[in-house]
Coordinates of C-alpha atoms and ligand atoms in Angstrom, one line a residue:
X1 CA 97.6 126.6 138.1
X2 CA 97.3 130.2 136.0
X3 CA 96.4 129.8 132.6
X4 CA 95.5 133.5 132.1
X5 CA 98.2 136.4 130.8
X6 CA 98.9 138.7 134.4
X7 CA 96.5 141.6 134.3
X8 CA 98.3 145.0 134.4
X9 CA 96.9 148.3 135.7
X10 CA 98.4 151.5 133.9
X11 CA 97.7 154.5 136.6
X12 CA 97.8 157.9 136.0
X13 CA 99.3 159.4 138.5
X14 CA 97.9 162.9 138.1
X15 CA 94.7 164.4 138.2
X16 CA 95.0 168.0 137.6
X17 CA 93.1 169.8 134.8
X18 CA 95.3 170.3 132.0
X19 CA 97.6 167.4 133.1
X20 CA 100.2 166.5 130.8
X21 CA 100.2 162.4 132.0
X22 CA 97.4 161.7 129.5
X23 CA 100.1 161.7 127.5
X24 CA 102.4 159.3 128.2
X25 CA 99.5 156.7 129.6
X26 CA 97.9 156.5 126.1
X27 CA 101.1 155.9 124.5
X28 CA 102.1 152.8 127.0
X29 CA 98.8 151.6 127.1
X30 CA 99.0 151.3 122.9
X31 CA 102.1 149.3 123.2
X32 CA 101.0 147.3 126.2
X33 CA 98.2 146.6 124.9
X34 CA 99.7 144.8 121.6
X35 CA 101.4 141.9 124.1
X36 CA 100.1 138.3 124.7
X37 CA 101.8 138.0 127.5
X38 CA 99.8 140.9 129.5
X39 CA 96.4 142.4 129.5
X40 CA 96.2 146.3 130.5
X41 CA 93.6 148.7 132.3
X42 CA 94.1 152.0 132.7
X43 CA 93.0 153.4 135.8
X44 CA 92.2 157.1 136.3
X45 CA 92.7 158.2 139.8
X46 CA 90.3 161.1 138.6
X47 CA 87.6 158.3 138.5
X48 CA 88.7 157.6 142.5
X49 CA 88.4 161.2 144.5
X50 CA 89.9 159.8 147.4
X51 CA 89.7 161.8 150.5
X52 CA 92.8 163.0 152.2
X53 CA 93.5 159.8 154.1
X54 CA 91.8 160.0 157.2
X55 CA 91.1 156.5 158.7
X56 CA 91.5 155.3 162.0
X57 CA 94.0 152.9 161.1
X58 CA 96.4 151.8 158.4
X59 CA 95.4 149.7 155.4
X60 CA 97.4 147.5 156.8
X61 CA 95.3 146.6 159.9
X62 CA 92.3 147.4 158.8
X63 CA 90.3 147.8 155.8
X64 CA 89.3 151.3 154.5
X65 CA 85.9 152.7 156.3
X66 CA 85.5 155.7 153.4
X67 CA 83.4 153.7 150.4
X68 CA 85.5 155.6 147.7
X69 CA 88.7 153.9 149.3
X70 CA 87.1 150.2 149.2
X71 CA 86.4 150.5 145.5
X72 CA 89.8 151.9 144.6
X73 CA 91.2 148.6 147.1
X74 CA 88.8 146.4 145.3
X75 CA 90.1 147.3 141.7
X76 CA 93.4 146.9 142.5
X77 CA 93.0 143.2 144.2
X78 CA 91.8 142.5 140.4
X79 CA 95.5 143.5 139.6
X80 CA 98.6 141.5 138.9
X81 CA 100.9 144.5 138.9
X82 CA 101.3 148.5 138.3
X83 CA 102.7 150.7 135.5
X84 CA 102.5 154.2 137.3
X85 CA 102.7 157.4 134.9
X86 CA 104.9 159.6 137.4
X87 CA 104.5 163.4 137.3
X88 CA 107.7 165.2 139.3
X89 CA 106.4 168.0 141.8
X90 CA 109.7 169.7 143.9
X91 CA 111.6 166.4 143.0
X92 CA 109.2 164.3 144.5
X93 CA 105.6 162.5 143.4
X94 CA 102.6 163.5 143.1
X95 CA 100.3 164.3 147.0
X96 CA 97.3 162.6 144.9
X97 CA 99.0 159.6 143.7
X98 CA 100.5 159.1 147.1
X99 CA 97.4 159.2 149.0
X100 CA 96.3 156.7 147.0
X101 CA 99.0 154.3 147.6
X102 CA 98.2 155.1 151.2
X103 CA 94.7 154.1 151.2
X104 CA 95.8 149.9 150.5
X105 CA 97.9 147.9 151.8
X106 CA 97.5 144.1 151.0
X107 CA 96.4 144.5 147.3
X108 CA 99.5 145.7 146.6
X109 CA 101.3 142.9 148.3
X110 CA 103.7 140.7 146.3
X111 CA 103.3 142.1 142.8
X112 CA 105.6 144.1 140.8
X113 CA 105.3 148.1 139.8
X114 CA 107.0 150.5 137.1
X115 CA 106.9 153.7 135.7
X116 CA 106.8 155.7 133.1
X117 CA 108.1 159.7 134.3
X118 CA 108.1 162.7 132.6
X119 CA 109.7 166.5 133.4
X120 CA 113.0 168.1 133.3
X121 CA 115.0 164.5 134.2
X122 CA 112.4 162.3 133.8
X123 CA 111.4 162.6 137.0
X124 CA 114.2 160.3 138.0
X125 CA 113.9 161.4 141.2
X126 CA 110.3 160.9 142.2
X127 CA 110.3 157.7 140.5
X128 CA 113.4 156.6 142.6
X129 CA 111.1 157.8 145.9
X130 CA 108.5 155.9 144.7
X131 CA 110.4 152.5 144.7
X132 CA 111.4 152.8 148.3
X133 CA 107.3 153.4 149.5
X134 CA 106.4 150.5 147.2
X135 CA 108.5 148.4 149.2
X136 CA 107.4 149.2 151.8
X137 CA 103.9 148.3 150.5
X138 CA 105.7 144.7 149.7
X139 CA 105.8 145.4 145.8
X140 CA 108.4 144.6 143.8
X141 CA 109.8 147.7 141.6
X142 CA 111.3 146.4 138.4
X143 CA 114.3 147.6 137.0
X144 CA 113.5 149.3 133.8
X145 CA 111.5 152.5 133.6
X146 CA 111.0 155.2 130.9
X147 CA 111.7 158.7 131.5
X148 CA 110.7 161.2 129.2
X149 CA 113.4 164.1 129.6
X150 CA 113.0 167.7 129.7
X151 CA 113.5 167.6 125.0
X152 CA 111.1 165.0 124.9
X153 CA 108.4 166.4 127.2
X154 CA 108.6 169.7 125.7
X155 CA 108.7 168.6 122.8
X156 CA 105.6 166.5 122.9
X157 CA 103.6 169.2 125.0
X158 CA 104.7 172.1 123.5
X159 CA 106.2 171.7 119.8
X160 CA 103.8 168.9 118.3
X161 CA 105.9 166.0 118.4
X162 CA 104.4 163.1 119.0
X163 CA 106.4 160.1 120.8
X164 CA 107.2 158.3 117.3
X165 CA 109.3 161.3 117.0
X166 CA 111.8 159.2 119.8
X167 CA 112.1 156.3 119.5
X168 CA 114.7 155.4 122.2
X169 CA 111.1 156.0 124.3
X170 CA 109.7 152.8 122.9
X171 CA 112.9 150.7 124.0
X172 CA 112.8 151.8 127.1
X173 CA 108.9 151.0 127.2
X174 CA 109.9 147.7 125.9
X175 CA 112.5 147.2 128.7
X176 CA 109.7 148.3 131.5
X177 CA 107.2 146.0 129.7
X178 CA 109.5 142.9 129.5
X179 CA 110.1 143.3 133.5
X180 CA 106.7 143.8 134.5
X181 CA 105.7 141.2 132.2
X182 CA 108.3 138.5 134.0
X183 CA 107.6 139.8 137.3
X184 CA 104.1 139.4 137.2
X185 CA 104.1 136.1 136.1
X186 CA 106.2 134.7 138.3
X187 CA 104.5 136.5 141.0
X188 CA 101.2 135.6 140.1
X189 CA 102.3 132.2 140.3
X190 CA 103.7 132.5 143.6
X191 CA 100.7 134.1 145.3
X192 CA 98.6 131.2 143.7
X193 CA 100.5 128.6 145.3
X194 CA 100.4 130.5 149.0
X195 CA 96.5 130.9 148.5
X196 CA 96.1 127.4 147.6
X197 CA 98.2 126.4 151.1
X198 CA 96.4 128.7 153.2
X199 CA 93.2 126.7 151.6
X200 CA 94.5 123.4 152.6
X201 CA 95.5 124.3 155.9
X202 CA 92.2 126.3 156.7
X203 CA 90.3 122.6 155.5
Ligands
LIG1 C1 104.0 172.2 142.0 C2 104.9 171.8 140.9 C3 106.1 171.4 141.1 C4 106.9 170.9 140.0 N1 108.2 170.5 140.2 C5 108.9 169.9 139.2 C6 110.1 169.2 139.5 O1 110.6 169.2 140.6 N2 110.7 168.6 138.5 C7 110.2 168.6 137.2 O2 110.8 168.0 136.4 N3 109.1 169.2 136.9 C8 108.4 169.8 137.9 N4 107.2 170.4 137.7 C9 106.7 170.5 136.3 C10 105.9 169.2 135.9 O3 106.8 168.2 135.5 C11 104.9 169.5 134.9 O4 104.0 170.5 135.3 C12 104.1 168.3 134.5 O5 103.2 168.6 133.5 C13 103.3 167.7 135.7 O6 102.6 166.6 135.4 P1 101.0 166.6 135.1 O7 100.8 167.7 134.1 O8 100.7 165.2 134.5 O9 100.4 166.9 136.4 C14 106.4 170.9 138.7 C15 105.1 171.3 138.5 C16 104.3 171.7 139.6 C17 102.8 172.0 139.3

C-alpha cells in the first residue's frame, strides 16, 4: 500500500495585485515544508486564469471543456489534500477562489482541506463558508485552522512585523498541520484501497 508522505497543496486564494495572502502562504509553506510526514506545493491560482465558470455541465458530470480548467483539475488529482490561504471579502471568500473550487469536482473527493485566514477576525467567517461548499465537494475540513486577526494582519502588512513576532500563529499552524497531516493519511489510504477494488472488480 502507500509508502510515500501525502502530498499537500498550499493555495492562495487571492490573485489581486498587491494581495496581502503572499504573506501568510510563504510562512506556512516554511513550516510545512520542515515535516516528514507531508510534502507541500504551493499553487498560485494566478498561474490558473480560469474563466468565469461557463461549462455546460457540472464538474461533477462532466469534465471541464475550457483547457485552463483541465490543467487546474489535473494538478489537483496529484493532491492528497488542501491548505487554503483565505482572504475575507464582505464576510465571505474570495469570487476567484470560489470559481475555482467550482471548476472540479472528483479531485477533490475524499481528501481533507484547511486554512489559514487573515482580516479583521481572521476571516472566521469566510473560512466557516468555505467548510460547508467543501462538503459539498466530499472533502473533509479539519478542525484546526489559523487566523491571523485584525493586530496581527496589520501588524505584519502595515507596521513591519513579521509572523515570529506571534507566536501563538505557529501553534495554531501546528494544530492545522497535525490535522491535515492525519487526515490525509488516512484518507490516502482509504482511496487506495477503493481504487484497488474497483480494479479487481473491473478484471
Ligand atoms: C471587496 C473587499 C471586501 C472586504 N471585506 C472584508 C471583510 O468582510 N472582512 C475583513 O476582515 N476584511 C475585508 N476586506 C479587507 C481584506 O481582508 C484585505 O483587503 C485583505 O488584504 C484581502 O486579502 P488579499 O490582499 O490577499 O486579497 C475586504 C477587502 C475587499 C477588497
Amino acid at each position: 500500500m502507500t509508502t510515500k508522505p501525502p502530498h499537500i497543496g498550499i493555495l492562495v486564494g487571492s490573485t489581486r495585485e498587491g494581495r496581502f495572502a503572499d504573506r501568510p502562504v510563504n510562512w506556512i509553506h516554511g513550516i510545512a515544508s520542515k515535516r516528514k510526514d507531508i510534502t507541500v506545493e504551493m499553487i498560485d491560482l494566478r498561474h490558473y486564469p480560469l474563466p468565469f465558470f461557463n461549462e455546460a455541465m457540472s464538474p461533477a458530470w462532466a469534465p471541464p471543456k475550457d483547457p485552463i480548467a483541465q490543467r487546474w483539475a489535473a494538478k489537483l488529482a496529484t493532491l492528497d489534500g488542501l491548505i487554503v490561504t483565505a482572504a475575507e471579502y464582505n464576510h465571505g471568500y474570495s469570487a476567484v477562489l470560489k470559481n475555482a473550487l467550482d471548476y472540479a469536482y472528483k479531485e477533490f473527493a475524499r481528501k481533507p482541506i484547511g486554512f489559514v485566514g487573515y482580516g479583521g477576525v481572521g476571516a472566521a467567517r469566510a473560512i466557516e463558508q468555505l467548510r460547508l461548499v467543501a462538503i459539498e465537494l466530499q472533502m473533509a475540513p479539519v478542525r484546526n485552522a489559523v487566523h491571523i486577526g485584525l493586530v496581527e494582519f496589520l501588524g505584519i502588512w502595515q507596521q513591519g512585523k513579521t509572523f515570529d513576532d506571534y507566536p501563538h500563529l505557529d501553534q495554531a499552524a501546528t494544530g492545522l498541520l497535525d490535522d491535515i497531516a492525519w487526515w490525509s493519511r488516512v484518507l490516502k489510504v482509504a482511496r487506495e484501497v477503493d481504487a484497488s477494488r474497483s480494479a479487481s472488480n473491473a478484471a
